Coordinates of C-alpha atoms and ligand atoms in Angstrom, one line a residue:
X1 CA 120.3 44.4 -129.3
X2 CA 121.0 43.5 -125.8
X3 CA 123.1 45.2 -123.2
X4 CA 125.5 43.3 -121.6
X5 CA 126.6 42.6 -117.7
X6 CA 129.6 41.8 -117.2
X7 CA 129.7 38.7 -115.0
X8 CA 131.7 38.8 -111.5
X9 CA 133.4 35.9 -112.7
X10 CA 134.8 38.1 -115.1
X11 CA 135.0 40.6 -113.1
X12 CA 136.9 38.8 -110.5
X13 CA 139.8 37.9 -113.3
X14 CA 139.8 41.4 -113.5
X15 CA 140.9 41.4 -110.2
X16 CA 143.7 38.1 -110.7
X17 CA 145.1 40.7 -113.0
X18 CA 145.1 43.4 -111.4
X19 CA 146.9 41.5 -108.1
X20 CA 149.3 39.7 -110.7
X21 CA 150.5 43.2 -112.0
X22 CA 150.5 44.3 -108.2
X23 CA 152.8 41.4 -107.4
X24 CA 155.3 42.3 -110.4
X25 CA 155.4 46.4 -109.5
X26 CA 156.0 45.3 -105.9
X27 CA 159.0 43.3 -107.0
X28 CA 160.1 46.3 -109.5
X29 CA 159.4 48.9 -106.5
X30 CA 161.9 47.0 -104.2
X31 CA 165.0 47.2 -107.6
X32 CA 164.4 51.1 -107.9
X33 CA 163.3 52.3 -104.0
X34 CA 159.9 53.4 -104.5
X35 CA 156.5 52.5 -105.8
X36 CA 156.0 52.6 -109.4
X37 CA 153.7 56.0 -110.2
X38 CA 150.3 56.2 -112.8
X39 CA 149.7 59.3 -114.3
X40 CA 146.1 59.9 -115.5
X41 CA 145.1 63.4 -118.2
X42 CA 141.2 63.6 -119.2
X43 CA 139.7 65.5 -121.8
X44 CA 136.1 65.8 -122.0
X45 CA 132.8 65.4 -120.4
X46 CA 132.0 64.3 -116.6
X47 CA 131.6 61.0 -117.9
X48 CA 135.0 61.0 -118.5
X49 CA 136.4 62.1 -115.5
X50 CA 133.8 59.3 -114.0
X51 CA 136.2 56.7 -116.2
X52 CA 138.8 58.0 -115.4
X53 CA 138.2 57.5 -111.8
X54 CA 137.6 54.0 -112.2
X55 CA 141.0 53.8 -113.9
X56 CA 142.7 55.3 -111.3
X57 CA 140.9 52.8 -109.2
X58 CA 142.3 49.9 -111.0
X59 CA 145.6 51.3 -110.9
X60 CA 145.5 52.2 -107.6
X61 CA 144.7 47.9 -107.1
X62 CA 148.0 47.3 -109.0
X63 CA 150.2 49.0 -106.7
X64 CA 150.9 52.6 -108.6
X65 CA 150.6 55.6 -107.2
X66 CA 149.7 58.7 -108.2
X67 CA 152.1 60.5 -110.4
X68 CA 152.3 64.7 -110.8
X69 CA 153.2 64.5 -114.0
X70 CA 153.7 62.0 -117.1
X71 CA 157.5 62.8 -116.6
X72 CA 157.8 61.1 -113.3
X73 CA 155.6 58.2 -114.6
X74 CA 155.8 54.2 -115.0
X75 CA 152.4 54.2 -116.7
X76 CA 150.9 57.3 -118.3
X77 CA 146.4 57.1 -119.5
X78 CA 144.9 59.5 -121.6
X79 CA 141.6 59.4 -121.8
X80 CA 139.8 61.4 -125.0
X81 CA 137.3 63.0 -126.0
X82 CA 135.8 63.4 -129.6
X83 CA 132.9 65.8 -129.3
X84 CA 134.6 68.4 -131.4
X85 CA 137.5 68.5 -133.6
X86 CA 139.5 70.3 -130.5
X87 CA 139.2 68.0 -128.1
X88 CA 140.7 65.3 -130.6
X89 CA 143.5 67.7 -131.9
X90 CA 144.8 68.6 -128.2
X91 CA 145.0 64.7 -127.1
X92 CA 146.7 63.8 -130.4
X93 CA 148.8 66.8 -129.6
X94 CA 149.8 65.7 -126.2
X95 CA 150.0 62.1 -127.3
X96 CA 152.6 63.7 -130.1
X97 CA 154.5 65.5 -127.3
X98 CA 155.2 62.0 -125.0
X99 CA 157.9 60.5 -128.3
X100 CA 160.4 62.1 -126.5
X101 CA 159.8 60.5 -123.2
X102 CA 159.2 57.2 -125.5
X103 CA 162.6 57.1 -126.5
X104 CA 164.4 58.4 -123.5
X105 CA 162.4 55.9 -121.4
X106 CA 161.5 52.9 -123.9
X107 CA 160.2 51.0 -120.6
X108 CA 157.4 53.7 -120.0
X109 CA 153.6 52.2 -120.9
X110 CA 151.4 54.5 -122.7
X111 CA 147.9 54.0 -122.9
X112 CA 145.2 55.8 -124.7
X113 CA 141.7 55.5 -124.3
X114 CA 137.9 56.6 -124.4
X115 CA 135.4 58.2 -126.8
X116 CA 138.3 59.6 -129.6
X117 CA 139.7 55.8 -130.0
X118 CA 136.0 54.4 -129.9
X119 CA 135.7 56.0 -133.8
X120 CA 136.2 53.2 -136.9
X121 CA 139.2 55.3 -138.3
X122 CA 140.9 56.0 -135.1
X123 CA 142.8 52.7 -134.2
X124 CA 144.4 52.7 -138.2
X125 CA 145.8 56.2 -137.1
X126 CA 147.6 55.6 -134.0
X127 CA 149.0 52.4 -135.7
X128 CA 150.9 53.9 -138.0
X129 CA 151.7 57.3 -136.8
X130 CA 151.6 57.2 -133.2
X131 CA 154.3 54.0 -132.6
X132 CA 155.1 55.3 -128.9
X133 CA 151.3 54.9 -127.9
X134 CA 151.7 50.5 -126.0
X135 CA 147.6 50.3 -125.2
X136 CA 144.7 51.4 -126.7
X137 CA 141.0 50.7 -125.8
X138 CA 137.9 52.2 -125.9
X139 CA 135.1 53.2 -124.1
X140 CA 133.2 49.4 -124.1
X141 CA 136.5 47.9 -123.1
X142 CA 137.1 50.1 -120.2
X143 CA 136.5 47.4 -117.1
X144 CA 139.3 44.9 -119.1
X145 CA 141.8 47.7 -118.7
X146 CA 144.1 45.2 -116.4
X147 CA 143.7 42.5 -118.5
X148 CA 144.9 44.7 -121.6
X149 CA 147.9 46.1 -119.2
X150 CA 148.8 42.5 -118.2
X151 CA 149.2 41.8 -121.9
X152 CA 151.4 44.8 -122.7
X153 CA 153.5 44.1 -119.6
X154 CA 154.0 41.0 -120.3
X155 CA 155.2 40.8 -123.8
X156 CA 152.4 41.8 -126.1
X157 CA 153.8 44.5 -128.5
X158 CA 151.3 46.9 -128.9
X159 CA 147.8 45.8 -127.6
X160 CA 144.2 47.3 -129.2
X161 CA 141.1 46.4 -128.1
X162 CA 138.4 49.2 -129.6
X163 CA 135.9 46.9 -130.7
X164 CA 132.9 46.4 -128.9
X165 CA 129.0 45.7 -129.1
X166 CA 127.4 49.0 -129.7
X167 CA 124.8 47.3 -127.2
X168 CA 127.3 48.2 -124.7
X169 CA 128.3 47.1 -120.9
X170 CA 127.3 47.6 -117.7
X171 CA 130.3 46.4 -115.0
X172 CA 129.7 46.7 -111.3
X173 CA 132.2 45.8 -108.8
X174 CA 134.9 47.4 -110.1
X175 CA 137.5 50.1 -107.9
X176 CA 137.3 53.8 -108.0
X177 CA 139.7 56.0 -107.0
X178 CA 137.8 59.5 -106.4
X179 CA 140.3 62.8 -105.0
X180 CA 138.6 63.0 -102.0
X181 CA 137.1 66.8 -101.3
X182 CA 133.5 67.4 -101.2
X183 CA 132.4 66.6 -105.0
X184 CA 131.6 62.7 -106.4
X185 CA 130.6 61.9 -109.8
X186 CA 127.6 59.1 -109.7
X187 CA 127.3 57.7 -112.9
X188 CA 123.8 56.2 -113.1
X189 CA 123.4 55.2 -116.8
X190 CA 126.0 55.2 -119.9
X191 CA 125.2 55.5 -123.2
X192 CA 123.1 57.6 -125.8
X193 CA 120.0 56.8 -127.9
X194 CA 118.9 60.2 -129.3
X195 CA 121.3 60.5 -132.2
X196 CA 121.4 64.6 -132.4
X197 CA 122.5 64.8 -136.0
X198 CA 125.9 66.6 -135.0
X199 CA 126.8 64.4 -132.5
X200 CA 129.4 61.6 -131.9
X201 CA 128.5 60.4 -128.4
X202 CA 126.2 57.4 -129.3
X203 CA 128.2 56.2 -132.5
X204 CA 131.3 56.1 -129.3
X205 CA 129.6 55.0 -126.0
X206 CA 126.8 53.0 -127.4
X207 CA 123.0 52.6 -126.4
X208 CA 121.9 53.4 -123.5
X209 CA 121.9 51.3 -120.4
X210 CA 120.9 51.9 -116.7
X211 CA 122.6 50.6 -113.5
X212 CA 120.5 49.0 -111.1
X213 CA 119.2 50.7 -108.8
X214 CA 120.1 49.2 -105.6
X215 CA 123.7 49.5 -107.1
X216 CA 123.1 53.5 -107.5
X217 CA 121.9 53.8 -103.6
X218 CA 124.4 51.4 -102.3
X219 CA 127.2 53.8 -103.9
X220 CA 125.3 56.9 -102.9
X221 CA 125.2 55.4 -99.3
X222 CA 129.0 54.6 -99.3
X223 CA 129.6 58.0 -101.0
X224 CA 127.8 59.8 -97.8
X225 CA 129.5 57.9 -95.3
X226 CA 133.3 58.8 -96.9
X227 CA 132.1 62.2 -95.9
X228 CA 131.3 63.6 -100.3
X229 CA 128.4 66.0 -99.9
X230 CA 128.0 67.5 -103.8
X231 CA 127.2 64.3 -105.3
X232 CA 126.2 64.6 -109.4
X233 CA 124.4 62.1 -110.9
X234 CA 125.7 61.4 -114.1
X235 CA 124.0 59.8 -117.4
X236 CA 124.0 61.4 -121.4
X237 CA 119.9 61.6 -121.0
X238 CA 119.5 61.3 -117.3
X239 CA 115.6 61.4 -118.1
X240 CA 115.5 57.9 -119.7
X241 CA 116.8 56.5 -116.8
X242 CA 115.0 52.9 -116.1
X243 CA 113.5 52.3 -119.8
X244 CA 116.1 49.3 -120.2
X245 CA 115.1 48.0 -116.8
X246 CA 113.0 45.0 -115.8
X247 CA 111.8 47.2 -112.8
X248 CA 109.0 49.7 -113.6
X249 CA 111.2 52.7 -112.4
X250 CA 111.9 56.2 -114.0
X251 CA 114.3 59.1 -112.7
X252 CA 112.3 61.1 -110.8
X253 CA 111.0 57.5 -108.8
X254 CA 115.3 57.2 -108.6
X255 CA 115.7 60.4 -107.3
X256 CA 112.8 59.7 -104.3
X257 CA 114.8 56.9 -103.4
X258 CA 118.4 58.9 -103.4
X259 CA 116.5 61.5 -101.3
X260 CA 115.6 58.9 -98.8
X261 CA 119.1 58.5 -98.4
X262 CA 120.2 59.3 -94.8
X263 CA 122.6 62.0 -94.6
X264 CA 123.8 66.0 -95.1
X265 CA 124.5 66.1 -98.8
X266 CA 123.2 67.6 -102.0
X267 CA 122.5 65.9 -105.3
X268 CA 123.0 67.2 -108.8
X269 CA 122.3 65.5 -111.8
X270 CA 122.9 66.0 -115.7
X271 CA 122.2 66.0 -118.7
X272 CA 118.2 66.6 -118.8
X273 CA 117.1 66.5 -122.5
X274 CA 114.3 68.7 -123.3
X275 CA 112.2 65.7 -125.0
X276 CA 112.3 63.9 -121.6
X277 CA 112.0 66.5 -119.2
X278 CA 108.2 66.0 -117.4
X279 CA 106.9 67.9 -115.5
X280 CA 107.1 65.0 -113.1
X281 CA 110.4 65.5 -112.8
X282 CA 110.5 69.1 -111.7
X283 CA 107.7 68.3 -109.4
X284 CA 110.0 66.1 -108.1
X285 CA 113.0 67.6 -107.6
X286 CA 110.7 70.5 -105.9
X287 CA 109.5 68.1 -103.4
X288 CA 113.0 66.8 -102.3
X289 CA 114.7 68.3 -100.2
X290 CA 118.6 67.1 -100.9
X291 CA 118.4 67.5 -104.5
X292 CA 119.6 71.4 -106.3
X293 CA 117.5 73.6 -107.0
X294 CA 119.8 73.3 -110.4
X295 CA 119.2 72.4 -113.9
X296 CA 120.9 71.9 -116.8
X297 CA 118.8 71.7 -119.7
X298 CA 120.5 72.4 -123.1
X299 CA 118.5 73.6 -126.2
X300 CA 121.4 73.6 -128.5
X301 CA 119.0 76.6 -130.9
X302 CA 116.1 79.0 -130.8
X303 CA 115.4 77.5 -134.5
X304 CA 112.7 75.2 -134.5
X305 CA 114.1 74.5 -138.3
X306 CA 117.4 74.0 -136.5
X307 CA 116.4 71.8 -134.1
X308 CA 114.1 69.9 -136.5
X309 CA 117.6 69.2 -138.7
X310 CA 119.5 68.8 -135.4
X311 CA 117.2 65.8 -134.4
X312 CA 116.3 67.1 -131.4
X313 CA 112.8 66.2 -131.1
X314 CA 111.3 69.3 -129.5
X315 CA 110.4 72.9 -130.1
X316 CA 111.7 76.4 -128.8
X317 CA 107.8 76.9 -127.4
X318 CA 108.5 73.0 -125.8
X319 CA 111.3 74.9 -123.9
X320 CA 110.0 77.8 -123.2
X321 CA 106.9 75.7 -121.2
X322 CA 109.2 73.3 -119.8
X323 CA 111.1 76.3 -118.2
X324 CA 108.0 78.0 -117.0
X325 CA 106.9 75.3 -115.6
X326 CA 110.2 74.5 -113.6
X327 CA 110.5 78.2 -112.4
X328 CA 106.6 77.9 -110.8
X329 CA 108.0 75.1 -108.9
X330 CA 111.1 76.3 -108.0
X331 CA 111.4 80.1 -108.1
X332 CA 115.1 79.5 -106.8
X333 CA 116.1 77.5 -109.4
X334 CA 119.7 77.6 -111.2
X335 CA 119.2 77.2 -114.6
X336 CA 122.5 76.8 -117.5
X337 CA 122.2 75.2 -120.8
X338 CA 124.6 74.3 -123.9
X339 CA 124.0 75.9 -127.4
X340 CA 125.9 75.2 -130.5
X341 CA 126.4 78.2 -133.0
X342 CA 127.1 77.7 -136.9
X343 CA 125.0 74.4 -136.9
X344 CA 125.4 73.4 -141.1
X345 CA 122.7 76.2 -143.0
X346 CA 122.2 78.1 -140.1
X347 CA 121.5 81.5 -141.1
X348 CA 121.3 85.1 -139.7
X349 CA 117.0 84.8 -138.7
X350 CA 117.9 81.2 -136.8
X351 CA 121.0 82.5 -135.3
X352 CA 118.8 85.7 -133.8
X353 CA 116.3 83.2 -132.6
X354 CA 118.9 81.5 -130.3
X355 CA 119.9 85.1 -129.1
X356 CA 116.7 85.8 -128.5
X357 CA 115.6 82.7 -126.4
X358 CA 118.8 83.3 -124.2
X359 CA 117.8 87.1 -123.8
X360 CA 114.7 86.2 -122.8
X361 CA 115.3 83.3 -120.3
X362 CA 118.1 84.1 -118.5
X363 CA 120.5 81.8 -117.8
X364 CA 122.7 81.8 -114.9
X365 CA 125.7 79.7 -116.9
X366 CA 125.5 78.8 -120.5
X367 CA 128.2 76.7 -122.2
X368 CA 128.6 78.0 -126.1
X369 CA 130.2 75.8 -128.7
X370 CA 131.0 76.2 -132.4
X371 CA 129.8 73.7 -134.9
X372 CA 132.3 70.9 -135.3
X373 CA 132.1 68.8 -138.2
X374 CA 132.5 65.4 -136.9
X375 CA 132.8 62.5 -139.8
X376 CA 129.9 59.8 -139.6
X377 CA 127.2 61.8 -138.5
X378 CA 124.6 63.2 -140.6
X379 CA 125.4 66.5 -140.5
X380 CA 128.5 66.1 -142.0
X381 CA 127.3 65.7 -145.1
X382 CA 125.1 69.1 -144.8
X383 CA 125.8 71.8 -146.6
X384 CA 127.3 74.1 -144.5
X385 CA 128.2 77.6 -146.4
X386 CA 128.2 80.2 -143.4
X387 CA 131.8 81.1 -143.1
X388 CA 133.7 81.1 -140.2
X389 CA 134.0 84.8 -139.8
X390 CA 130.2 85.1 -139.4
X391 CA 130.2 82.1 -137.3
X392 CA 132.7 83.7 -134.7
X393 CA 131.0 86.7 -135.0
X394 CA 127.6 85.2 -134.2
X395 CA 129.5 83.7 -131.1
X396 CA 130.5 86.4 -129.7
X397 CA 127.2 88.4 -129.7
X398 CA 125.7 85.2 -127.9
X399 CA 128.2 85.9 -125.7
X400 CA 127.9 89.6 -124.9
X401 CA 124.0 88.9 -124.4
X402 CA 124.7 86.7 -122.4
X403 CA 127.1 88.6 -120.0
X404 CA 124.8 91.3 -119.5
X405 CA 122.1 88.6 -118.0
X406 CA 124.4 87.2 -116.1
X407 CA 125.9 90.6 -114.9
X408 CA 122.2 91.8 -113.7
X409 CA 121.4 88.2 -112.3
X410 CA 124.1 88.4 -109.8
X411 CA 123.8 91.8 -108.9
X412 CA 120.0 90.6 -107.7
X413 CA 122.1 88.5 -105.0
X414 CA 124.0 91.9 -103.3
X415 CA 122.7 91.9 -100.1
X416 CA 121.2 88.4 -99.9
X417 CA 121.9 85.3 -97.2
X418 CA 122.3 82.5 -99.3
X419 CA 123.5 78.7 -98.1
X420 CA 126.6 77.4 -99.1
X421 CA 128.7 74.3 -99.2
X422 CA 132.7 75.1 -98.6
X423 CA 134.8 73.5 -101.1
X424 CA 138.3 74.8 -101.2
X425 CA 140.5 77.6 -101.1
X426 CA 140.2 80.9 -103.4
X427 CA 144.0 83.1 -104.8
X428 CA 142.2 86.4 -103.0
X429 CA 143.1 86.9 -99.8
X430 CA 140.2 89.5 -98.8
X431 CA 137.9 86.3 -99.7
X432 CA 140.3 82.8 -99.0
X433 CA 137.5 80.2 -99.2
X434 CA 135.4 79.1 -102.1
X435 CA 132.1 77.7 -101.6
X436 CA 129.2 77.0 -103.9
X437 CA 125.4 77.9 -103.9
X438 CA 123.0 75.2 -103.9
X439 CA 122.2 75.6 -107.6
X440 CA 125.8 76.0 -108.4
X441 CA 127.1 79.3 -108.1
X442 CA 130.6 80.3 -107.2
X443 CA 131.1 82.3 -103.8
X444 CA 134.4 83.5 -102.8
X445 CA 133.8 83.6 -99.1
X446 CA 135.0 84.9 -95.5
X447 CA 134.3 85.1 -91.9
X448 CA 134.4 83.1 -88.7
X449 CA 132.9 79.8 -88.6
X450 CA 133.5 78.7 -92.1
X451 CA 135.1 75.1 -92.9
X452 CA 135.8 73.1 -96.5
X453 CA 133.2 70.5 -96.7
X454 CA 130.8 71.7 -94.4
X455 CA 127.3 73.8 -95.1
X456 CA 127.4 77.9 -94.2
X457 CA 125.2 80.8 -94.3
X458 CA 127.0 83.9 -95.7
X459 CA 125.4 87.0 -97.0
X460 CA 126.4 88.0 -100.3
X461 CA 128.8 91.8 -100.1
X462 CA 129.7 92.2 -103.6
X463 CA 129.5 90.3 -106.9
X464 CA 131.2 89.8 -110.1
X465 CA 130.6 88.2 -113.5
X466 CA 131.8 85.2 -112.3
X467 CA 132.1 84.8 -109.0
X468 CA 129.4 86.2 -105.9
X469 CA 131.5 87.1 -102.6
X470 CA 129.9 86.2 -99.5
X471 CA 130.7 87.0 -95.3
X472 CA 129.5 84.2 -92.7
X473 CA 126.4 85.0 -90.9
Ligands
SAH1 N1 124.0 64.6 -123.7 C1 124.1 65.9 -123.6 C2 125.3 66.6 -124.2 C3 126.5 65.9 -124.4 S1 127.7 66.7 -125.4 C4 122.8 66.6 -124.2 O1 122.3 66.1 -125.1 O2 122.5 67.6 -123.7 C5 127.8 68.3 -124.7 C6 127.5 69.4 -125.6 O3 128.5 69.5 -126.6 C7 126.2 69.3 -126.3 O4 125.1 69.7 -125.5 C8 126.4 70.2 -127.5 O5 126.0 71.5 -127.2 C9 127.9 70.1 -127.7 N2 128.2 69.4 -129.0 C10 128.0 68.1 -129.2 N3 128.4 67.8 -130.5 C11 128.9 68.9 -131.0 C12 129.5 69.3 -132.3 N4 129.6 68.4 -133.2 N5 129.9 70.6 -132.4 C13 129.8 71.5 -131.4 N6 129.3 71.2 -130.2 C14 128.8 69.9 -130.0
SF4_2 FE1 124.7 63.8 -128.2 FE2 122.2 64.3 -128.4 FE3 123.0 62.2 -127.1 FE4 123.4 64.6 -126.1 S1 121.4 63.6 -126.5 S2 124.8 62.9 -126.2 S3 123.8 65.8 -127.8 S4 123.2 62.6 -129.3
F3S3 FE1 133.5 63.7 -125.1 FE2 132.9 61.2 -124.8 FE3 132.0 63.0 -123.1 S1 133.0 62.4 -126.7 S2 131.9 64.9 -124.3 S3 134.1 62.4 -123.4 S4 130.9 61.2 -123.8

């Protein structure tokens, strides 16, 4: 199985389309007295809202602007997620919602896309019980998206394309729109190999597959010079970066190069999976000096057991090394992880495990989940007979431990000057700006000198769960 570019001769039809749509919304914009409008929801993962900017790009080509709601719009996109059964219900739910505006306004284009319309069963469901829904495609068909639009606008019924080489596609050259502010998404690879028994992502996005990297610095380079300063890089499994490649190159010889870049910025990356973290990699990111002091490393269980059913391909004494390793390097380091509680057979001893490994490590943010069945993946079809009163109870002691780490870790900042990048405006008026730490952390800040987008020194005054508040030095 082989990956595939897309050529810029396809690439450039992309673009016919794209001005041939932009010539007929011109035309319409003169009948009615103002541009036609695009309104864009996500659900999901960065990744997502990385797609998403590329559709907003490509919409942004055709002459739309941006719309504030799906009321005011000639085009609405949602774009889905379907890592748990939530994230499906809510866009089928808002997808639901938009018959009315269907019928009042039989003119208005409704697309769907993304991971949730990737899925085999999927497409046969929004066939026959979704008629107000004009476009769907999926996540491989993302870069035709003007192509498909073209279609729809210009007669084509209802247009699907969802299918797709699980290989998967890499497409450079096309627009993105990003919102401007201090924060830009980088993807550097799509895609998932790893197969965690619970989890949908590779059966929707496909194998993975890594950008070149003279594409990643070019972007990073044009990224600095629009003025972005919190740039993430983004990839399922960021630590396999290169393996496709014909150039000998791995992450941490990526993340040399980024650092290289000229410039006042900070780089982020995730998702780091435990089986690929090296301690390379943290040697790495110790020895450059634009990249966070940040990682996100998720363990998912304490279990070994669990993570031996879960696929994951390491061990909770793997994790704990990993981690001590890291924090030798960098005694500032950020560290925040995802678990998943009520995994199928989980019981009370595993569950304590988890508790455990977070009471012990301490992280500074942790993102909890409950166990969603999701249908095709193996552990679907494990017997899972915890119910989901124990399940929610389980959660919430994960989450009380984990409150009280937290609570104690940002009291350890009272006192302390810490640097910060300004990023926007806070409700409190004591505190007006937000900012973030280098590894991530929120600071509601105040004091002379202080200015969105640009690096500060403020010395921490009083803290909360969530948020640290901070005076200019
Ligand atoms: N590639 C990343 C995670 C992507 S999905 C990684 O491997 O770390 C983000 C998180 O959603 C996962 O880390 C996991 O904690 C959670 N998740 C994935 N599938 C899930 C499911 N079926 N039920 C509950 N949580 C799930
Ligand atoms: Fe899902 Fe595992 Fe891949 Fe993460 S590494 S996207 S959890 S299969
Ligand atoms: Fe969801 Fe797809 Fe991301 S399933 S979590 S949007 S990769």
């Amino acid at each position: 199985m082989q990956k595939t570019v897309v050529s810029q001769e396809q690439i450039a039809h992309q673009y016919e389309y794209m001005q041939f749509i932009a010539r007929m919304n011109a035309q319409k914009a003169e009948v009615c007295g103002h541009k036609l409008r695009a309104f864009t929801q996500t659900f999901g993962c960065q990744q997502n809202e990385a797609d998403t900017q590329r559709i907003a790009g490509m919409l942004d080509e055709m002459g739309y602007e941006k719309a504030e709601s799906a009321q005011q719009a000639d085009v609405i996109v949602i774009n889905t997620c379907a890592v748990r059964e939530h994230a499906e219900s809510r866009a089928l739910g808002n997808v639901g919602a938009l018959s009315h505006l269907k019928k009042a306004r039989p003119d208005v284009t409704i697309c769907l896309c993304g991971c949730m319309v990737q899925q085999e069963h999927i497409p046969e469901k929004i066939k026959k019980s979704y008629p107000q829904v004009d476009v769907v495609f999926g996540t491989h068909a993302l870069w035709r998206f003007p192509e498909l639009l073209y279609r729809r606008l210009t007669g084509d019924k209802r247009v699907f394309d969802t299918s797709g080489d699980a290989a998967g596609y890499i497409a450079e050259g096309l627009p993105v729109l990003r919102d401007g502010g201090t924060k830009a998404w980088l993807s550097i690879m799509y895609g998932c190999n790893n197969f965690c028994t619970y989890c949908i992502v590779p059966y929707v996005r496909g194998r993975e597959r890594s950008r070149d990297p003279q594409q990643i610095v070019h972007e990073l380079e044009q990224l600095v010079a629009e003025g972005y300063k919190d740039i993430t890089l983004l990839g399922q499994n960021v630590n396999s970066y290169g393996k496709d490649l014909d150039t000998p190159i791995d992450f941490s010889d990526l993340l040399v190069r980024l650092n290289a870049v000229p410039g006042d910025f900070l780089l982020r990356f995730m998702t780091s999976h435990p089986k690929d973290a090296s301690h390379k990699l943290f040697d790495t990111m110790a020895a450059c000096d634009k990249v966070a002091k940040q990682l996100h490393l998720p363990f998912q269980s304490g279990s070994d057991a669990i993570l031996k059913r879960m696929n994951r391909g390491y061990t909770a004494a793997h994790y704990r090394e990993l981690i001590a390793y890291a924090r030798d390097k960098m005694p500032d380091l950020t560290l925040s992880s995802d678990i998943i509680v009520g995994f199928p057979g989980e019981t009370e001893q595993d569950f304590e495990q988890t508790r455990a490994l977070v009471d012990e490590i301490g992280f500074d943010m942790l993102y909890t989940f409950l166990y969603s069945k999701r249908s095709g993946t193996p552990a679907a079809s494990m017997p899972d007979d915890t119910p989901h009163e124990v399940k929610q109870e389980r959660f919430e002691r994960l989450l009380r431990t984990q409150d009280e780490r937290v609570q104690a870790r940002q009291d350890a900042y009272a006192g302390k000057c810490l640097r910060v990048l300004v990023d926007g405006t806070s409700k409190g008026t004591e505190y007006p700006l937000t900012a973030r730490t280098e590894g991530g952390l929120l600071v509601c800040c105040a004091g002379d000198g202080l200015k969105i987008g640009e690096f500060a020194q403020v010395r921490i005054e009083k803290t909360s769960l969530r948020c640290l508040f901070g005076r200019s030095v």
